[in-house]
mmCIF file of N, CA, C and O in Angstrom:
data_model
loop_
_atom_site.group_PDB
_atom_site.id
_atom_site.type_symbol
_atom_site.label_atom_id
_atom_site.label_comp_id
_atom_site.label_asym_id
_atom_site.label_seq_id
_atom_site.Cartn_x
_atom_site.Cartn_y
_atom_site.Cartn_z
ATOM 1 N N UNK A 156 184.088 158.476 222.875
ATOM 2 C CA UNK A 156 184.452 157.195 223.453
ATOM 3 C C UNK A 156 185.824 157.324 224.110
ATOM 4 O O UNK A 156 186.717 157.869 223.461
ATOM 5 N N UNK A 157 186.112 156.795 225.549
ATOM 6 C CA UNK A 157 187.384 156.868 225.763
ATOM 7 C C UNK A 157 187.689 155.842 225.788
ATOM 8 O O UNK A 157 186.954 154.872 225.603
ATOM 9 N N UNK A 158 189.172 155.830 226.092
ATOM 10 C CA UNK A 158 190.261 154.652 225.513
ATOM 11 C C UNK A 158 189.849 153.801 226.908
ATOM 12 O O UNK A 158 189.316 154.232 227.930
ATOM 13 N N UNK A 159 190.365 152.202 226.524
ATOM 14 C CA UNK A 159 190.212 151.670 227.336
ATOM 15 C C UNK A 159 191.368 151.302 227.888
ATOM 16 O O UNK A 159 192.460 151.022 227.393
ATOM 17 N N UNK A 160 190.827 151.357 229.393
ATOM 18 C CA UNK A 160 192.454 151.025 230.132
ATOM 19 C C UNK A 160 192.841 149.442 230.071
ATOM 20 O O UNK A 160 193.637 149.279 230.995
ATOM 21 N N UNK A 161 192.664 148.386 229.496
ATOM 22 C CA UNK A 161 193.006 147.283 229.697
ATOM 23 C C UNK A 161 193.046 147.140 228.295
ATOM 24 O O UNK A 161 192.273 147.762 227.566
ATOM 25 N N UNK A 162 194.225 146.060 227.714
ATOM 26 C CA UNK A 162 194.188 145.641 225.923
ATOM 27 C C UNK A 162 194.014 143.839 226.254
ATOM 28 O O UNK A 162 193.844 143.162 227.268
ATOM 29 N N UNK A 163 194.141 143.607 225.016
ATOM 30 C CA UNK A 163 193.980 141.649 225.090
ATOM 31 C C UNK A 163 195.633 141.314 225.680
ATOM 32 O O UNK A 163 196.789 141.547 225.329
ATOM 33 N N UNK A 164 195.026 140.735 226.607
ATOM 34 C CA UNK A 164 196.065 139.750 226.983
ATOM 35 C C UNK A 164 196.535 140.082 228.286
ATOM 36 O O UNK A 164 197.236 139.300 228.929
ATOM 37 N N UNK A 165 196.029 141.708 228.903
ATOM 38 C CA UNK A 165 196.699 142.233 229.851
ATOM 39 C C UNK A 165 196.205 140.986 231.286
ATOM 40 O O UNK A 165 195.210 140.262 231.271
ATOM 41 N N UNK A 166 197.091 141.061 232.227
ATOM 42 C CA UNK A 166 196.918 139.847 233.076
ATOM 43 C C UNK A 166 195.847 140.798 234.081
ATOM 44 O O UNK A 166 196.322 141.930 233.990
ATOM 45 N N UNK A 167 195.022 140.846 234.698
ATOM 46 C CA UNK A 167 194.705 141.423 235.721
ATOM 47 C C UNK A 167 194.194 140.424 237.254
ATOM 48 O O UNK A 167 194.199 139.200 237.389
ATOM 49 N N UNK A 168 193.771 141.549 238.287
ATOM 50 C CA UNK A 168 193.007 140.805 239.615
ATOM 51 C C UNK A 168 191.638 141.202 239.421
ATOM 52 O O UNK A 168 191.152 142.270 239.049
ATOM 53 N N UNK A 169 191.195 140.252 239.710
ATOM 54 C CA UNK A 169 189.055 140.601 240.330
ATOM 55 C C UNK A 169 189.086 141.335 241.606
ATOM 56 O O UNK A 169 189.557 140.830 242.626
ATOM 57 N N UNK A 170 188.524 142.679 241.554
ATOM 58 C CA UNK A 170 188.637 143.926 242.666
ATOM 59 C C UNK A 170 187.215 143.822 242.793
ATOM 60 O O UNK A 170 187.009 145.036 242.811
ATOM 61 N N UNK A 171 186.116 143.341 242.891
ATOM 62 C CA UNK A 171 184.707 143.518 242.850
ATOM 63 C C UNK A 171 184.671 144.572 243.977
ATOM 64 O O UNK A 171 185.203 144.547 245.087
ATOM 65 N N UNK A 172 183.427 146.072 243.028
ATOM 66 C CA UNK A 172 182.996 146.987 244.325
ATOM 67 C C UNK A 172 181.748 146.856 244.571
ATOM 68 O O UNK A 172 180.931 147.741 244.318
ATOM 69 N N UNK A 173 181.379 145.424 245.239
ATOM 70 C CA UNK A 173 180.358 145.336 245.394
ATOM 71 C C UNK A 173 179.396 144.939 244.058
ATOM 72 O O UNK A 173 178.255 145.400 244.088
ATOM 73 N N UNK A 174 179.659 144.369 243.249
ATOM 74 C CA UNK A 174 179.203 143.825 242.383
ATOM 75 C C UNK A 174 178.876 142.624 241.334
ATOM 76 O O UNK A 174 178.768 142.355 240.138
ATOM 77 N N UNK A 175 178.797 142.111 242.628
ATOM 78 C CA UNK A 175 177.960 140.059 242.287
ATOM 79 C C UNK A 175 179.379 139.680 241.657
ATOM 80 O O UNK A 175 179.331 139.244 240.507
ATOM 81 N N UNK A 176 180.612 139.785 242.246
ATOM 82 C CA UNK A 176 181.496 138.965 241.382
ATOM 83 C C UNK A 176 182.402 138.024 242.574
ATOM 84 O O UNK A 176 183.346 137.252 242.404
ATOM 85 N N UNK A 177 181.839 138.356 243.559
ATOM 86 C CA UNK A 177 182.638 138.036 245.130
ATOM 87 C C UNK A 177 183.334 136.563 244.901
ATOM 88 O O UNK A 177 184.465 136.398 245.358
ATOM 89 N N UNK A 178 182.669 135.469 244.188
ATOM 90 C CA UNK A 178 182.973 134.860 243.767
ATOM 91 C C UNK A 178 184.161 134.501 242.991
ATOM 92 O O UNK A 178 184.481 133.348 242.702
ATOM 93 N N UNK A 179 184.764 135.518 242.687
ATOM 94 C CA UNK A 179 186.164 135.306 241.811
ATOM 95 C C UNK A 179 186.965 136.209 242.518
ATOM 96 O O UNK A 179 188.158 136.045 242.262
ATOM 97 N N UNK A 180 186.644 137.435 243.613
ATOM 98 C CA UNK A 180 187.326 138.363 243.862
ATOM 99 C C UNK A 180 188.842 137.601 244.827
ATOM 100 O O UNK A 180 188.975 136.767 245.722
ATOM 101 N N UNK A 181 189.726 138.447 244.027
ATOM 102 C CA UNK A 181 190.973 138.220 244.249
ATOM 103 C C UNK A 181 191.533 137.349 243.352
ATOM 104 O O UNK A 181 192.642 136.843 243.524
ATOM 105 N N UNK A 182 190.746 137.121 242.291
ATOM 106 C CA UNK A 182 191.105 135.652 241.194
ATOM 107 C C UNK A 182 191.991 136.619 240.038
ATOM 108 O O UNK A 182 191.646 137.682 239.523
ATOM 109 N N UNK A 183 193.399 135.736 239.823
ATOM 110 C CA UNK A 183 194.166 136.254 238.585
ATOM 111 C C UNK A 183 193.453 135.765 237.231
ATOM 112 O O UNK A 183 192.965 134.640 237.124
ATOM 113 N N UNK A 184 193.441 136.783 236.145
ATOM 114 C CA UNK A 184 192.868 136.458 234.838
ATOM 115 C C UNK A 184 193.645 137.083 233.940
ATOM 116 O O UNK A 184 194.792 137.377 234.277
ATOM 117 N N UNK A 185 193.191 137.389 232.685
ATOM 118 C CA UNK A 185 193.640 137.658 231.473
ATOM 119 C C UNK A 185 192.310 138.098 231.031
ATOM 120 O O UNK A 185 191.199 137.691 231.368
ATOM 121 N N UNK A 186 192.666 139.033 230.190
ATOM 122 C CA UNK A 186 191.528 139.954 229.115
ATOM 123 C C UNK A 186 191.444 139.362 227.595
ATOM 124 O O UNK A 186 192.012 139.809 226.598
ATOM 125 N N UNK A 187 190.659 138.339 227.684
ATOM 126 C CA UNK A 187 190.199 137.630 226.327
ATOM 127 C C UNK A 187 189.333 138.654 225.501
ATOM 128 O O UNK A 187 189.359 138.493 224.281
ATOM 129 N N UNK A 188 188.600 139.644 225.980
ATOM 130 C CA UNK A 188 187.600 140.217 224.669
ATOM 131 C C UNK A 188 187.555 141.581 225.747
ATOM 132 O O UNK A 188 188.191 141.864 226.762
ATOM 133 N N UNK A 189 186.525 142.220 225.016
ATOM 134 C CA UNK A 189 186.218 144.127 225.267
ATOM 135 C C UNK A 189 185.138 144.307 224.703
ATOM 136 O O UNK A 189 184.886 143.713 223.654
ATOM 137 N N UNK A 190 184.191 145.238 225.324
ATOM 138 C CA UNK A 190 183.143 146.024 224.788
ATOM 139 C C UNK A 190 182.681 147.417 225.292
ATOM 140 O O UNK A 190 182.158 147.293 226.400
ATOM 141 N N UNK A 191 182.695 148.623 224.882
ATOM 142 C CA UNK A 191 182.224 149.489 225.166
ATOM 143 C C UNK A 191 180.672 149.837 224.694
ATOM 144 O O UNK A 191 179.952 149.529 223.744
ATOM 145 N N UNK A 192 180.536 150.834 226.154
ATOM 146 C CA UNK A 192 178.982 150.551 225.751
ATOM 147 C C UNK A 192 178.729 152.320 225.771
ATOM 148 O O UNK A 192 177.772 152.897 226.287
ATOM 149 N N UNK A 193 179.720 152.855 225.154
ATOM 150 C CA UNK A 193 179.865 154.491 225.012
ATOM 151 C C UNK A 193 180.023 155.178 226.309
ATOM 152 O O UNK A 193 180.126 156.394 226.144
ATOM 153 N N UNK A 194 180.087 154.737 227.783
ATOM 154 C CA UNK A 194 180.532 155.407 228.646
ATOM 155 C C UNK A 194 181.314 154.447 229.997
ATOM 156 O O UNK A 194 181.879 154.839 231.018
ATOM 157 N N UNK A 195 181.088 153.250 229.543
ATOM 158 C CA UNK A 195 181.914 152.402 230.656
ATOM 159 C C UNK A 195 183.070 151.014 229.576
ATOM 160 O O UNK A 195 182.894 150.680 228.404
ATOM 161 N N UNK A 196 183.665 150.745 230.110
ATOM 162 C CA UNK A 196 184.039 149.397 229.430
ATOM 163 C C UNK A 196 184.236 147.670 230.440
ATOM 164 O O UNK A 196 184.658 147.402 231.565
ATOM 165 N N UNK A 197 183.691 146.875 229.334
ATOM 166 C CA UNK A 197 183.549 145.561 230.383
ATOM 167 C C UNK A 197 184.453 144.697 228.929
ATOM 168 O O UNK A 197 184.597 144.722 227.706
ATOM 169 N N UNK A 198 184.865 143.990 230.188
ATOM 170 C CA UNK A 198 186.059 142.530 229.375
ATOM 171 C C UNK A 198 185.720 141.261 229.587
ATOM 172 O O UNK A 198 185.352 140.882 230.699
ATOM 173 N N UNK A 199 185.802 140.489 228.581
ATOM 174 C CA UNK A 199 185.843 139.008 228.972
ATOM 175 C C UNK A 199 186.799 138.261 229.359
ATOM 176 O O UNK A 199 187.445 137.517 228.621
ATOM 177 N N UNK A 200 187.023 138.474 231.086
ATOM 178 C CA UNK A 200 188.128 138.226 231.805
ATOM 179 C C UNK A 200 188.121 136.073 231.479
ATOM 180 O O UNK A 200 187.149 135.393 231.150
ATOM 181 N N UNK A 201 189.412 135.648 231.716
ATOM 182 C CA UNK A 201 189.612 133.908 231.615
ATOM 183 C C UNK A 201 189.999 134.289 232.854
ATOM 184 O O UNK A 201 190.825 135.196 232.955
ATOM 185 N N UNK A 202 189.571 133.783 233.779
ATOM 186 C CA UNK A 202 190.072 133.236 235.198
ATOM 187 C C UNK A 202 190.605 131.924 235.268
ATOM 188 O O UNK A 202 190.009 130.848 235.219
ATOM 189 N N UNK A 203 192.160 132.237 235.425
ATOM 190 C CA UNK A 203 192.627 131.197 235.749
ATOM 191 C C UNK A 203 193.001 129.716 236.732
ATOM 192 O O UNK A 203 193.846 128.838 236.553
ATOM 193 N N UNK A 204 192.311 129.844 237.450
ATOM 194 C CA UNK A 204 192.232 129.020 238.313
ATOM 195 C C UNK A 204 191.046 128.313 238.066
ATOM 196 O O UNK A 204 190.931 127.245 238.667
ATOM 197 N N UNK A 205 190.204 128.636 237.374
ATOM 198 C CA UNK A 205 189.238 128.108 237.025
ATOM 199 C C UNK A 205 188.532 127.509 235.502
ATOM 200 O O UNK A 205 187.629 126.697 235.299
ATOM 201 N N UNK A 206 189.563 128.470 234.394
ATOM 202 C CA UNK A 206 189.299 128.281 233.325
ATOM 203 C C UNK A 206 188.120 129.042 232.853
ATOM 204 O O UNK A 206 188.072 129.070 231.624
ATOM 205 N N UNK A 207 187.143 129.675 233.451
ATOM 206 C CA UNK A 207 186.298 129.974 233.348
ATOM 207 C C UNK A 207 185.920 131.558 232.934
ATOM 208 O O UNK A 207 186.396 132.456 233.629
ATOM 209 N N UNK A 208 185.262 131.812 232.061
ATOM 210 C CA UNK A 208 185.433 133.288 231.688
ATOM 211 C C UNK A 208 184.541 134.195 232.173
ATOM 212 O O UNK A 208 183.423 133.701 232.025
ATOM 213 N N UNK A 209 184.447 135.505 232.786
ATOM 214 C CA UNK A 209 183.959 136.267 233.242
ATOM 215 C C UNK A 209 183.567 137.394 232.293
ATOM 216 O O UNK A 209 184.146 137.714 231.254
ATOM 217 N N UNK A 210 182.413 137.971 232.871
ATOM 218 C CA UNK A 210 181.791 139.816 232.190
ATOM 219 C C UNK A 210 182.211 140.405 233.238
ATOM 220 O O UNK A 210 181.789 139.891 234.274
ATOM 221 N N UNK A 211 182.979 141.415 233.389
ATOM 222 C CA UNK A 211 183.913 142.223 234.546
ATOM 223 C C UNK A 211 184.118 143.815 233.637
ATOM 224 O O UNK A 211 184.649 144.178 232.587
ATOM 225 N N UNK A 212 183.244 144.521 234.909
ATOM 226 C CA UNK A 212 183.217 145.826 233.963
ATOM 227 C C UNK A 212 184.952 146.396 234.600
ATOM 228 O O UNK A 212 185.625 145.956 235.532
ATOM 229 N N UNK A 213 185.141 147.193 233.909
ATOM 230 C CA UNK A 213 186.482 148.236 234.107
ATOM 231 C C UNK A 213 186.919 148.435 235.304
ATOM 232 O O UNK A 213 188.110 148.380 235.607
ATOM 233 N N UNK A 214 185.603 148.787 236.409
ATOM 234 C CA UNK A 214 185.974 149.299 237.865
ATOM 235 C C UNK A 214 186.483 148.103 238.693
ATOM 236 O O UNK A 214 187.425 148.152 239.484
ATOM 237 N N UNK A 215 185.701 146.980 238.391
ATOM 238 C CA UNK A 215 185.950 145.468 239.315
ATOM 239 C C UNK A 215 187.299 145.747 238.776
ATOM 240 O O UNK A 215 187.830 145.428 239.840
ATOM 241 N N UNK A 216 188.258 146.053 238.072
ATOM 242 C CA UNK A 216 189.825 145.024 237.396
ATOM 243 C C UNK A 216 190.932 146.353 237.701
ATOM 244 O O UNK A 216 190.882 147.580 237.611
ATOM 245 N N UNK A 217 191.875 145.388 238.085
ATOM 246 C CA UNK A 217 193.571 146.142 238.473
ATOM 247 C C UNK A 217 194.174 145.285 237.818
ATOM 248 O O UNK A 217 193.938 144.084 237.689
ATOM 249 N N UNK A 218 195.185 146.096 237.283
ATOM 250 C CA UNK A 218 196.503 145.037 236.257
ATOM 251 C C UNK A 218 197.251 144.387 236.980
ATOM 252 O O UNK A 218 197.073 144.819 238.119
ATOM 253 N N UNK A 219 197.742 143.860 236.988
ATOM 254 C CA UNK A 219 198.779 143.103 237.416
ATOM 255 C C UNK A 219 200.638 143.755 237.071
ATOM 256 O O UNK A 219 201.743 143.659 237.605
ATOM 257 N N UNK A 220 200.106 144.318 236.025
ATOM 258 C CA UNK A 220 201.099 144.732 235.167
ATOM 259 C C UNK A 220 202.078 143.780 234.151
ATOM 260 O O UNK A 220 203.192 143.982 233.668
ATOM 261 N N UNK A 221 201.396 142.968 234.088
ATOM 262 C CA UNK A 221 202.091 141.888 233.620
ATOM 263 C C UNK A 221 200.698 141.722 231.995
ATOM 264 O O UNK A 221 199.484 141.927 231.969
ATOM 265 N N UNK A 222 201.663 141.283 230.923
ATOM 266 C CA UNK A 222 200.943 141.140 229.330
ATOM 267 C C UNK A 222 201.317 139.886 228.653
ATOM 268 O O UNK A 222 202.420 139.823 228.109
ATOM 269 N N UNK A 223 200.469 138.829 228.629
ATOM 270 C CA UNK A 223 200.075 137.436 227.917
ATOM 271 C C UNK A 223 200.439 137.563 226.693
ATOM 272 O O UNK A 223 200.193 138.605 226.087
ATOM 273 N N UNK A 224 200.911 136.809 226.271
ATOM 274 C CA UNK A 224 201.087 136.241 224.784
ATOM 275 C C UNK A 224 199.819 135.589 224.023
ATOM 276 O O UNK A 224 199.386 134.639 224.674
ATOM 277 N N UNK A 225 199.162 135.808 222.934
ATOM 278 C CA UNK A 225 197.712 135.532 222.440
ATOM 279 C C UNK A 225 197.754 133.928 222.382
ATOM 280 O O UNK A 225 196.786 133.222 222.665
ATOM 281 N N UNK A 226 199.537 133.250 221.807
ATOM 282 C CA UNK A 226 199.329 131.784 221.621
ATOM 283 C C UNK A 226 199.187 130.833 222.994
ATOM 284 O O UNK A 226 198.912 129.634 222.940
ATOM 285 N N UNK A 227 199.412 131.546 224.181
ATOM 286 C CA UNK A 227 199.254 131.255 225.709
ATOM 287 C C UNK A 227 197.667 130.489 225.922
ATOM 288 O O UNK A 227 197.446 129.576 226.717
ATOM 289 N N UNK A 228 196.693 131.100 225.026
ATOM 290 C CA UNK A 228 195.682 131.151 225.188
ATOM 291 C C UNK A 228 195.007 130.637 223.384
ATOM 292 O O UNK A 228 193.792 130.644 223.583
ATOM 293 N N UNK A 229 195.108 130.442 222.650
ATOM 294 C CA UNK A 229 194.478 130.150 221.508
ATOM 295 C C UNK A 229 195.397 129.349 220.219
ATOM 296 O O UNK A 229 195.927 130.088 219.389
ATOM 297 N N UNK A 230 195.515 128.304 220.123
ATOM 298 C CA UNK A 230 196.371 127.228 219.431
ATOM 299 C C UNK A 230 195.715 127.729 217.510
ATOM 300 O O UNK A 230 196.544 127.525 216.623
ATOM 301 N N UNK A 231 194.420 128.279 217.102
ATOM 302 C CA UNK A 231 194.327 127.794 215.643
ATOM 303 C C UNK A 231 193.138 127.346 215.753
ATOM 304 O O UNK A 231 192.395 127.569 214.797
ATOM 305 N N UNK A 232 192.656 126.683 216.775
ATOM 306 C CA UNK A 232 191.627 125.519 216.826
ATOM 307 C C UNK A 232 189.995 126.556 216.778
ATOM 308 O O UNK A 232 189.925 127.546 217.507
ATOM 309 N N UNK A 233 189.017 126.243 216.026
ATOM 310 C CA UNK A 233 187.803 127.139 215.854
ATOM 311 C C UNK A 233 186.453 126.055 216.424
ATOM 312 O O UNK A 233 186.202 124.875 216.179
ATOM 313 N N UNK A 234 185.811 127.029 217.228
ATOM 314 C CA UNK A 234 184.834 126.565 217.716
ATOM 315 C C UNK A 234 183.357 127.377 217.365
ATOM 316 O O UNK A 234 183.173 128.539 217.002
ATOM 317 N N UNK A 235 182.331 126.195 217.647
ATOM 318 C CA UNK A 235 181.270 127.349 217.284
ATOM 319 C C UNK A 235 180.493 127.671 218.455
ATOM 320 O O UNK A 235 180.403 126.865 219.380
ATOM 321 N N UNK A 236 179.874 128.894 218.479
ATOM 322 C CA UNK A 236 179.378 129.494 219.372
ATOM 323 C C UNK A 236 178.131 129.528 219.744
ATOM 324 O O UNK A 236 177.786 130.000 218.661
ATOM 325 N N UNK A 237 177.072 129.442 220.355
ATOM 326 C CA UNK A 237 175.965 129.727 220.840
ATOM 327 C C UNK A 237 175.262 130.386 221.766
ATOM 328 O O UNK A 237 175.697 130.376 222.917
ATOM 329 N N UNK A 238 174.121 131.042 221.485
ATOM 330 C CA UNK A 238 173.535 132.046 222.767
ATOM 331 C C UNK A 238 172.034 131.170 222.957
ATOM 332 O O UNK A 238 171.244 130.939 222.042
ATOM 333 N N UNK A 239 171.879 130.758 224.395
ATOM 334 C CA UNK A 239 170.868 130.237 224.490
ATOM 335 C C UNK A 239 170.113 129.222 223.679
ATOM 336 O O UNK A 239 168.917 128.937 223.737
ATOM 337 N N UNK A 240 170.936 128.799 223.013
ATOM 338 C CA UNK A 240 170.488 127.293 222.397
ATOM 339 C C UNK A 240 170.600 127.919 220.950
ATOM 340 O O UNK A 240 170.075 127.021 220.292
ATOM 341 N N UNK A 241 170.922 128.807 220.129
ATOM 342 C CA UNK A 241 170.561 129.446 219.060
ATOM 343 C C UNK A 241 172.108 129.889 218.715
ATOM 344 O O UNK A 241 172.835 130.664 219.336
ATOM 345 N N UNK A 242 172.426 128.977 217.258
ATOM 346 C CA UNK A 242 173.745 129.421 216.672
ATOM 347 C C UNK A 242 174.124 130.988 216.053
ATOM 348 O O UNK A 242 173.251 131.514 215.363
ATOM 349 N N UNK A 243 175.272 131.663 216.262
ATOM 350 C CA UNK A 243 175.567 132.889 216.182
ATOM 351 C C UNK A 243 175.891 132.661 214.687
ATOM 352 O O UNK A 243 176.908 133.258 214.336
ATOM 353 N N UNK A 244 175.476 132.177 214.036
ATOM 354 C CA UNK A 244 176.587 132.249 212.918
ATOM 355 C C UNK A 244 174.875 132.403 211.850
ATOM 356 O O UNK A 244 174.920 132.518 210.625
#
């Protein structure tokens, strides 16, 4: 497994290469979550301008160089989650 180039909080841009994200490309975000899938890595980018969170593999994202603070983004407050109508818990 290799390391991943982005950690939580890192600020990045939407670089889409051609990959259904045109929609956000050029949009500033933050790296809320990570998953490797043993040879690529994808993040759950927060786009800020929108609030809205993205699946953005490794190649779409450039840093900004700039690193978020976790309380910027998450007060304490717990929510529950769902996939397709069906609780994760």
């Amino acid at each position: 497994m290799k390391p991943s180039p982005f950690a939580f909080y890192d600020e990045v841009i939407v670089e889409p290469a051609g990959s259904g994200l045109e929609e956000i490309a050029g949009e500033v975000g933050v790296v809320l979550g990570a998953a490797e899938d043993g040879e690529h890595w994808s993040y759950a980018v927060s786009i800020y301008s929108s609030g809205v969170t993205w699946s953005v593999t490794e190649s779409d994202l450039k840093s900004t160089g700039r690193k978020r603070k976790k309380e910027e983004f998450y007060d304490g407050t717990l929510i529950r989650v769902s996939q397709r109508g069906r609780s994760l818990d």
